JSON list of C-alpha atoms in Angstrom, two decimals:
[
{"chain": "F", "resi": 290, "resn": "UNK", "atom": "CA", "xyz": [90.69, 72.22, 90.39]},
{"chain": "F", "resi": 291, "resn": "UNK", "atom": "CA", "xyz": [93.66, 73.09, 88.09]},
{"chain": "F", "resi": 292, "resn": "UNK", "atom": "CA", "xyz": [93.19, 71.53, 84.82]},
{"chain": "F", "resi": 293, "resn": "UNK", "atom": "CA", "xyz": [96.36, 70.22, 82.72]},
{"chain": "F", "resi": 294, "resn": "UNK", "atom": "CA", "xyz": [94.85, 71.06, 79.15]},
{"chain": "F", "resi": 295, "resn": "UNK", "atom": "CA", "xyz": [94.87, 74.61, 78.15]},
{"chain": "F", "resi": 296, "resn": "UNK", "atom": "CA", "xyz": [92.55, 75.94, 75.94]},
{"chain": "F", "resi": 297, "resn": "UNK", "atom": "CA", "xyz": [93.61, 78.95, 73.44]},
{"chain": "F", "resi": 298, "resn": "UNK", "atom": "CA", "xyz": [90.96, 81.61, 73.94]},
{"chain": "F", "resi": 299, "resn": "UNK", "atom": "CA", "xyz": [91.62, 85.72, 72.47]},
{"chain": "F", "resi": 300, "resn": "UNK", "atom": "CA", "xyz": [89.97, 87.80, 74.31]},
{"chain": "F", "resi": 301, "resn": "UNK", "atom": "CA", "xyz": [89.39, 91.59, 74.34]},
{"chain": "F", "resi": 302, "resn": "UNK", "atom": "CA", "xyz": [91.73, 94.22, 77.12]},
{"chain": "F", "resi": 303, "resn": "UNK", "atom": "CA", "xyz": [91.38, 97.91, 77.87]},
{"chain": "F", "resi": 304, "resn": "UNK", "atom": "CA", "xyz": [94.60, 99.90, 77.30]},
{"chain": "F", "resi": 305, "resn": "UNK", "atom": "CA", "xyz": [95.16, 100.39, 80.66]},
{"chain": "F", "resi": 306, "resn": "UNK", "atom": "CA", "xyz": [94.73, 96.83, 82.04]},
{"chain": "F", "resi": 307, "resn": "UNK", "atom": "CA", "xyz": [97.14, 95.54, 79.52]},
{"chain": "F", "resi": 308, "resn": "UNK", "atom": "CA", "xyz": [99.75, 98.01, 80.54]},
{"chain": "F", "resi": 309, "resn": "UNK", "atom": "CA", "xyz": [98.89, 97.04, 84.12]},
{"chain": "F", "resi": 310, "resn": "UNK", "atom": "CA", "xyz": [99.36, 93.39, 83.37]},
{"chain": "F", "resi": 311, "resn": "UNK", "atom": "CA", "xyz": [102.39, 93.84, 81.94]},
{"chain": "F", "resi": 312, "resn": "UNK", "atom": "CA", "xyz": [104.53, 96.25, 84.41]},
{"chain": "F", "resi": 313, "resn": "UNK", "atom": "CA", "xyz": [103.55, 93.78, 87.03]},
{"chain": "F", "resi": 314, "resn": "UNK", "atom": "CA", "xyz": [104.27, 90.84, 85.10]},
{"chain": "F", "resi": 315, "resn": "UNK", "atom": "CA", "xyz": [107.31, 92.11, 84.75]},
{"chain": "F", "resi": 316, "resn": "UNK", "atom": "CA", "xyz": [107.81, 93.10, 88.37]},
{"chain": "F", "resi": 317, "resn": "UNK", "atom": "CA", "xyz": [106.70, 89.80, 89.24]},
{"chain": "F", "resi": 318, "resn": "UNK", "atom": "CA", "xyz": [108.80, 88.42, 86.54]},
{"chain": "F", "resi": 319, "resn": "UNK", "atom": "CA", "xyz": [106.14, 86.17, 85.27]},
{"chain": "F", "resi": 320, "resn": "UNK", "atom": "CA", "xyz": [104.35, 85.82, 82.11]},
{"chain": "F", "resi": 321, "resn": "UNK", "atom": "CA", "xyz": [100.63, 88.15, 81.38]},
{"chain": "F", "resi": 322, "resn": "UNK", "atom": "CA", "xyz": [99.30, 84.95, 80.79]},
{"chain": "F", "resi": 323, "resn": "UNK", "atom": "CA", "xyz": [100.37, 83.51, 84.26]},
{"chain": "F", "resi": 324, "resn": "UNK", "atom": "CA", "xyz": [98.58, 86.39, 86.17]},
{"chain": "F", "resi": 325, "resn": "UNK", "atom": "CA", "xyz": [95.48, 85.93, 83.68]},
{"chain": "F", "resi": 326, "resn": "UNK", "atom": "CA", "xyz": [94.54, 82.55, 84.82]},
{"chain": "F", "resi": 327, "resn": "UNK", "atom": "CA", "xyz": [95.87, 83.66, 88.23]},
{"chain": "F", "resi": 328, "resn": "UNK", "atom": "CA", "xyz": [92.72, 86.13, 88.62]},
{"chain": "F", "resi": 329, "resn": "UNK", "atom": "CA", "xyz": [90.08, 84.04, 86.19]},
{"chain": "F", "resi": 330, "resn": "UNK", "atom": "CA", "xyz": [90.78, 81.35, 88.85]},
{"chain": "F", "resi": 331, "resn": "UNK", "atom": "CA", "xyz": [90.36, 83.40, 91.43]},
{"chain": "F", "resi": 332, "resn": "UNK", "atom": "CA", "xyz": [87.34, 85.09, 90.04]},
{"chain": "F", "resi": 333, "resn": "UNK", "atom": "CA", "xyz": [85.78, 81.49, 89.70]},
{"chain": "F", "resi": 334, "resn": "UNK", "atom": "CA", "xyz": [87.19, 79.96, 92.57]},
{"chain": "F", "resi": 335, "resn": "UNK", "atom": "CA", "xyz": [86.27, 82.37, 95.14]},
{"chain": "F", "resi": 336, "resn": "UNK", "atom": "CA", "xyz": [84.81, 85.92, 93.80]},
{"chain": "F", "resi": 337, "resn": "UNK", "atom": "CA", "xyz": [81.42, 85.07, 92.29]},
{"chain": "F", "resi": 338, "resn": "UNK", "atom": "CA", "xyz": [80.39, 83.12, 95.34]},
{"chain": "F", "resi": 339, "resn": "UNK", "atom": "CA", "xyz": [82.20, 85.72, 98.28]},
{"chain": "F", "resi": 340, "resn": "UNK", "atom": "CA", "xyz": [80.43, 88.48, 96.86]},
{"chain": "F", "resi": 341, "resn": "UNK", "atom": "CA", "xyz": [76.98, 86.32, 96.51]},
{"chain": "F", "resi": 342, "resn": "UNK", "atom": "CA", "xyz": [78.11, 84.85, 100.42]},
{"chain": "F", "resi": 343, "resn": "UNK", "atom": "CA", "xyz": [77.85, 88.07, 101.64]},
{"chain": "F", "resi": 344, "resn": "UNK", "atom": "CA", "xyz": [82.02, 88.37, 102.37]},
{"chain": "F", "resi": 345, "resn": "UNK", "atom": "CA", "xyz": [83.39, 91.90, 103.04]},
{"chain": "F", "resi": 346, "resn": "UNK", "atom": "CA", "xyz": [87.12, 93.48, 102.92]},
{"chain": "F", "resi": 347, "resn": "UNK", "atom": "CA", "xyz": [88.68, 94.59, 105.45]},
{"chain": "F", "resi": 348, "resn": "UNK", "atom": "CA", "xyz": [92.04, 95.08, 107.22]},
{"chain": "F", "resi": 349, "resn": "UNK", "atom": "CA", "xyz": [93.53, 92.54, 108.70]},
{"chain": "F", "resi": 350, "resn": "UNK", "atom": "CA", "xyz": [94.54, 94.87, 111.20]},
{"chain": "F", "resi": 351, "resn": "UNK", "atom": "CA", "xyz": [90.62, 95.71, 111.80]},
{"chain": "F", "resi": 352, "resn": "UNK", "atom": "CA", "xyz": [89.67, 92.24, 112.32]},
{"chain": "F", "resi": 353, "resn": "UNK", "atom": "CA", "xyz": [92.47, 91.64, 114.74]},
{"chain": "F", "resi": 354, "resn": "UNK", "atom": "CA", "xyz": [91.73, 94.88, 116.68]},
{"chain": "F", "resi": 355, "resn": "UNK", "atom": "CA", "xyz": [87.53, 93.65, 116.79]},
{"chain": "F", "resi": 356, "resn": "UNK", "atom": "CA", "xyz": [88.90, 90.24, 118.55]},
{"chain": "F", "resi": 357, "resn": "UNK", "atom": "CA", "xyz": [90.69, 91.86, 121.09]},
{"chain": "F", "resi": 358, "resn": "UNK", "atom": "CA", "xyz": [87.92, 93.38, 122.18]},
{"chain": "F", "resi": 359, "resn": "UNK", "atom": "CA", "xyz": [86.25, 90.08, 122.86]},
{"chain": "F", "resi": 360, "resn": "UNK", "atom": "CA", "xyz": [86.93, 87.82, 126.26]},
{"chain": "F", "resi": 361, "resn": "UNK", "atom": "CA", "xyz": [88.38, 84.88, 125.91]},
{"chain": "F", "resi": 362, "resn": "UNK", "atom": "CA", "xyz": [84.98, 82.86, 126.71]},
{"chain": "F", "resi": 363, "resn": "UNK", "atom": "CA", "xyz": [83.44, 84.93, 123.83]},
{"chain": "F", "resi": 364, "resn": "UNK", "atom": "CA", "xyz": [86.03, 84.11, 121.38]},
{"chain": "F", "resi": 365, "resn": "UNK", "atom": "CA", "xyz": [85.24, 80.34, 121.78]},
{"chain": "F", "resi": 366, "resn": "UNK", "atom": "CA", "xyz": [81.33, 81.31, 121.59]},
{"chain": "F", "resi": 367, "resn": "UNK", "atom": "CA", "xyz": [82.23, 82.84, 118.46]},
{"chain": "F", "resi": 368, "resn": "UNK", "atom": "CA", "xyz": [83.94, 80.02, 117.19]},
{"chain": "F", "resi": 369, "resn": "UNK", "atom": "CA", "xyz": [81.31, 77.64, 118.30]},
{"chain": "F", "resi": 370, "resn": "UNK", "atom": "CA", "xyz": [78.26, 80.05, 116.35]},
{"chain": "F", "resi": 371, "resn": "UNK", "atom": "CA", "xyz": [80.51, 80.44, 112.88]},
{"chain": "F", "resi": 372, "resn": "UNK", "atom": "CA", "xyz": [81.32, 76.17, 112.95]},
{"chain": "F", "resi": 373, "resn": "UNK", "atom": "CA", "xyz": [77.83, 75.27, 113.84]},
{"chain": "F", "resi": 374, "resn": "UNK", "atom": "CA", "xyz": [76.65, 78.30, 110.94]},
{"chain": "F", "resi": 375, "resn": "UNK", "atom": "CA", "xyz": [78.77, 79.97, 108.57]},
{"chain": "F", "resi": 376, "resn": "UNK", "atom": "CA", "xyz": [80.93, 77.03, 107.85]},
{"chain": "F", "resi": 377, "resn": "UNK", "atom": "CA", "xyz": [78.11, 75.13, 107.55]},
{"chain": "F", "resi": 378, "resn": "UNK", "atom": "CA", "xyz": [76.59, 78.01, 105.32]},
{"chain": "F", "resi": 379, "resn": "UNK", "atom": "CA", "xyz": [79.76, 78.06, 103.55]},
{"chain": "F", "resi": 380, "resn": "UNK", "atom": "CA", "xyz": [80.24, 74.53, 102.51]},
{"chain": "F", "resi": 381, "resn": "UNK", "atom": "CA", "xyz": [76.25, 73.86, 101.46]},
{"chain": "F", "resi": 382, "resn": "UNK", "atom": "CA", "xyz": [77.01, 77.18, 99.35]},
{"chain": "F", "resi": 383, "resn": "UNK", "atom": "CA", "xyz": [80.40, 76.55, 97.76]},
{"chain": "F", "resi": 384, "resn": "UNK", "atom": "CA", "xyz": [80.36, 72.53, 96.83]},
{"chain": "F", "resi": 385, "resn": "UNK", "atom": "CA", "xyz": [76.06, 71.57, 97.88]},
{"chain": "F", "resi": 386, "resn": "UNK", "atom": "CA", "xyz": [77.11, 69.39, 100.91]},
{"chain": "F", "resi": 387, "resn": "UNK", "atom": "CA", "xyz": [78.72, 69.19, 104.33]},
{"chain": "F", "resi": 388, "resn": "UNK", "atom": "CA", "xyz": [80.76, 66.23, 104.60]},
{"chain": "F", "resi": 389, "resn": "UNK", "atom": "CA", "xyz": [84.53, 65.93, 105.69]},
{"chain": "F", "resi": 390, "resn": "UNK", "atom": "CA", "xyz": [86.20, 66.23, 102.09]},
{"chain": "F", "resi": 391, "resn": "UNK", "atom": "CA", "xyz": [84.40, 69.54, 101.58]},
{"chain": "F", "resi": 392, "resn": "UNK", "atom": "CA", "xyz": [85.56, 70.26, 104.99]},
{"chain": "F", "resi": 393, "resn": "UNK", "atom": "CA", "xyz": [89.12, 69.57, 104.51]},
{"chain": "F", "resi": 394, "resn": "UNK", "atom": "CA", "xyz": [89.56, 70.02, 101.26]},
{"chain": "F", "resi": 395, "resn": "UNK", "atom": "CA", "xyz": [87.53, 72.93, 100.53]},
{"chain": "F", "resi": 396, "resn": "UNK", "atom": "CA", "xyz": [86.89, 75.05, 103.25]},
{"chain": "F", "resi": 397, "resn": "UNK", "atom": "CA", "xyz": [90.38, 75.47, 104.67]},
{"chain": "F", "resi": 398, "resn": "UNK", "atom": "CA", "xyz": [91.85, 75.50, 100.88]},
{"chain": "F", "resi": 399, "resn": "UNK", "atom": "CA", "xyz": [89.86, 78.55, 100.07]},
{"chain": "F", "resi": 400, "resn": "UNK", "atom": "CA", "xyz": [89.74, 80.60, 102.96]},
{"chain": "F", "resi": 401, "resn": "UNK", "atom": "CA", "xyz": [93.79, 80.03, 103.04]},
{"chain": "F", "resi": 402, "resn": "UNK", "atom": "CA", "xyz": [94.21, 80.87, 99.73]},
{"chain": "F", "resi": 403, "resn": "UNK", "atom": "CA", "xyz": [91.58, 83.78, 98.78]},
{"chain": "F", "resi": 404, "resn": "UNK", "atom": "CA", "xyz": [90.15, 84.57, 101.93]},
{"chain": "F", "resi": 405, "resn": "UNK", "atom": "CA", "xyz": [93.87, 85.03, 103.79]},
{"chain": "F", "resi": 406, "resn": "UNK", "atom": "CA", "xyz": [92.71, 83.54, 107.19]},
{"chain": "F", "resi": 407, "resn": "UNK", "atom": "CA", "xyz": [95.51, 81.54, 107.93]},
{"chain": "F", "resi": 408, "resn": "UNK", "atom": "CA", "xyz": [97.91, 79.27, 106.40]},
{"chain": "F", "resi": 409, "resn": "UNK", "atom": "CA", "xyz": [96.80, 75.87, 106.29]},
{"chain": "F", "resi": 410, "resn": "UNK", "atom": "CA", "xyz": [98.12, 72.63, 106.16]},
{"chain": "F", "resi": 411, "resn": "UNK", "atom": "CA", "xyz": [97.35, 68.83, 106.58]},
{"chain": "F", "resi": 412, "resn": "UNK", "atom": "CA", "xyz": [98.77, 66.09, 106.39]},
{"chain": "F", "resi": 413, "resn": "UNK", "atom": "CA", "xyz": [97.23, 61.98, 106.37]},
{"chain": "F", "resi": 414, "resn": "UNK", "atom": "CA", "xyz": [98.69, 59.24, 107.31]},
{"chain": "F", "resi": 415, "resn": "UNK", "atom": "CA", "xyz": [96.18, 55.94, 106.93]},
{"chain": "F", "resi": 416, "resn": "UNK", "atom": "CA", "xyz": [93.01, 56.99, 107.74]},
{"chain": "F", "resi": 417, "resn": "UNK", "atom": "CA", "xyz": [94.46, 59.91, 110.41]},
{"chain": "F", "resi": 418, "resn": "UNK", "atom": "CA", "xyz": [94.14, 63.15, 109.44]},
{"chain": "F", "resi": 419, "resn": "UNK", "atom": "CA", "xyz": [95.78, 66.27, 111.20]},
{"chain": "F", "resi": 420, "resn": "UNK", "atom": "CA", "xyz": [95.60, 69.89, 110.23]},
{"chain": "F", "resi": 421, "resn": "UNK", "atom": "CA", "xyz": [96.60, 72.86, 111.30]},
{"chain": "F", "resi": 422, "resn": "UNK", "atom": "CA", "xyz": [95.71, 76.43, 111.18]},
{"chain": "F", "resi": 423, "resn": "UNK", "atom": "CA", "xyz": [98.27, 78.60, 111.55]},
{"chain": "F", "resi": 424, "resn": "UNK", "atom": "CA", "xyz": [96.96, 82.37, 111.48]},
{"chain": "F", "resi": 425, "resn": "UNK", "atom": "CA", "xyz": [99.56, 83.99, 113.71]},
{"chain": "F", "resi": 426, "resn": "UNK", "atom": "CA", "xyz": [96.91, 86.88, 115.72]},
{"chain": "F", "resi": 427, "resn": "UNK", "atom": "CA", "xyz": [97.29, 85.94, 118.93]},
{"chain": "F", "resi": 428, "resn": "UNK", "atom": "CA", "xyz": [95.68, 83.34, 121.44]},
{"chain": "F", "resi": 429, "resn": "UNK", "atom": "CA", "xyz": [91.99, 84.62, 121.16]},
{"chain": "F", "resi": 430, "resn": "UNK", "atom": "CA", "xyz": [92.06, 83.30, 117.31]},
{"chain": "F", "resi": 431, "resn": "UNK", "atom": "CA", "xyz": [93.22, 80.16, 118.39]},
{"chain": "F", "resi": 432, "resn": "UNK", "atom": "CA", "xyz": [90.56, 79.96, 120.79]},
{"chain": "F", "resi": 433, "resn": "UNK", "atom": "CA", "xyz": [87.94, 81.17, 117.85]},
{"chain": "F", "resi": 434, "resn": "UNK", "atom": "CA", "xyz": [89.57, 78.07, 115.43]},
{"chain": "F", "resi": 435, "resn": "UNK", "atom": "CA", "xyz": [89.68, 75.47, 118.02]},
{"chain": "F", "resi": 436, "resn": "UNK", "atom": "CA", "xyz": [86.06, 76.01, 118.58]},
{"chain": "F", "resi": 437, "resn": "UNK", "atom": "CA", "xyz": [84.86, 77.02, 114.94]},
{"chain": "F", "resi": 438, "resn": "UNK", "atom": "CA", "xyz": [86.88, 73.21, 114.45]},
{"chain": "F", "resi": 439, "resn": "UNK", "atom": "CA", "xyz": [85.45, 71.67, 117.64]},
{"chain": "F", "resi": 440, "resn": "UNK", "atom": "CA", "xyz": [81.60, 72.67, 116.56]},
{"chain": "F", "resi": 441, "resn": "UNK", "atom": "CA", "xyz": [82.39, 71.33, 112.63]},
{"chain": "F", "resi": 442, "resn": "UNK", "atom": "CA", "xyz": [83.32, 68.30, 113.80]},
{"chain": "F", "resi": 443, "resn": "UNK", "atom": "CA", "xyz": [81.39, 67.19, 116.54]},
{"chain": "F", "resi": 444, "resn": "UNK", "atom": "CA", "xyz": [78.11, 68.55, 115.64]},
{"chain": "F", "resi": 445, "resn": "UNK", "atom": "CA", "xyz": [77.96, 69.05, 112.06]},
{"chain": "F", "resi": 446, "resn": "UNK", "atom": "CA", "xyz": [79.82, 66.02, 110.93]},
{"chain": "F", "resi": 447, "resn": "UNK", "atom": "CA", "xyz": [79.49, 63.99, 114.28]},
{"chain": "F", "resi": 448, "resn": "UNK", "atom": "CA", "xyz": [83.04, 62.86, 114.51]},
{"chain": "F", "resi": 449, "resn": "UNK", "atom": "CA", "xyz": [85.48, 62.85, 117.10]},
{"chain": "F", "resi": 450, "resn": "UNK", "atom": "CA", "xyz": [88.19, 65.48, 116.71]},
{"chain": "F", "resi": 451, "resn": "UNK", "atom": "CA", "xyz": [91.35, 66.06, 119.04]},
{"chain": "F", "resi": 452, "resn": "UNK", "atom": "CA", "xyz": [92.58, 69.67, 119.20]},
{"chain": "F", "resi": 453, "resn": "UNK", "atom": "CA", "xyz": [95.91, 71.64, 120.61]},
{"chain": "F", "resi": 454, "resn": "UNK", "atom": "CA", "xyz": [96.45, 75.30, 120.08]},
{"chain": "F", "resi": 455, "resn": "UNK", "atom": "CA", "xyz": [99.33, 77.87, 120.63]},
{"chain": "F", "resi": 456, "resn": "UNK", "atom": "CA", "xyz": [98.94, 81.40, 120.69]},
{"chain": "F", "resi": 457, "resn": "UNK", "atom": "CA", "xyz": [99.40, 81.31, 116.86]},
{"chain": "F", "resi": 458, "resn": "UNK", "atom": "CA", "xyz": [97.73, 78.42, 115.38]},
{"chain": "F", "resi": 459, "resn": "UNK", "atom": "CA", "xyz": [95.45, 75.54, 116.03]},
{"chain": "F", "resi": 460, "resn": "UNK", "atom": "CA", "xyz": [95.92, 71.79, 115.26]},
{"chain": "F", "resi": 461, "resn": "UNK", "atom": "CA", "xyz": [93.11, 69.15, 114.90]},
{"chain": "F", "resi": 462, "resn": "UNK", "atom": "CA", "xyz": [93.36, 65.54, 114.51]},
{"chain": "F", "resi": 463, "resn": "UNK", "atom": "CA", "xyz": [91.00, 63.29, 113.74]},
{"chain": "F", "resi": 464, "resn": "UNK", "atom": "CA", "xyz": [90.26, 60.08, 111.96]},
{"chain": "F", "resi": 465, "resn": "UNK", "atom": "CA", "xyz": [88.43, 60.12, 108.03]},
{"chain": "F", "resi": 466, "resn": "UNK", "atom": "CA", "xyz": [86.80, 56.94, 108.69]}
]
């Protein structure tokens, strides 16, 4: 993803955005250039395909509230339609294919990073893989992600995954080979 050679490039700024850039550069104590890339990469990375995806904004605090209102049993029916769909949706539309890499290395990267999900995390050792999710909203999310991972992995991919879950995050296991 992030490339080592840098490319000199001048481009063009409104007033206002430059003045922008810099206060929060500043605030951020980091350079304009440094919150440049920071939003081209983001732009490339994640914007042009959310916004053709379909994603919408909204509060965290929204999203939350909408789960509560769900039974546990639906939660994991959610879960189960967005794994065996939208993930499936999502990977085919972000990187052409479903296969574990884009799985594990895409899906979870970008929702983490852009789409503010959860924190995510893995770690291999050999050919075992775990990951977790750790979104922190409560046990109806983790039933949502253990499903959502359940329905990726077992009927998408057709491997054999091993889950746990807490009230604030969701850990699967499985093996790459």
């Amino acid at each position: 993803m992030a490339s080592r050679t840098a490319v000199t490039r001048t481009i063009r700024l409104d007033g206002d955005t430059d003045r922008a850039l810099s206060t929060l550069a500043e605030k951020e104590r980091v350079s304009v250039n440094f919150l440049v890339n920071r939003a081209l990469r983001k732009f490339i990375e994640w914007d042009v395909y959310a916004e053709k995806f379909g994603f919408l904004s909204l509060p965290a605090s929204m999203i939350t509230k909408m789960m509560s209102y769900l039974t546990d049993e639906e939660a994991r029916e959610m879960g189960r339609w967005a794994g065996q769909n939208l993930v499936k949706d999502f990977l085919t539309f972000w990187f052409k294919e479903v296969s574990v890499t884009t799985l594990v290395k895409g899906y979870p990267a970008l929702e983490s990073k852009y789409g503010k999900s959860f924190e995510y995390e893995e770690h291999v050792d050999g050919g075992r893989w775990t990951i977790i999710l750790k979104h922190g909203r409560g046990i109806k999310w983790s039933f949502y992600y253990e499903e959502l991972l359940r329905s990726v992995f077992e009927q998408l991919l057709k491997k054999e995954v091993k889950t746990e879950r807490t009230e604030d995050q969701v850990v699967a296991r499985f093996s790459a080979v």
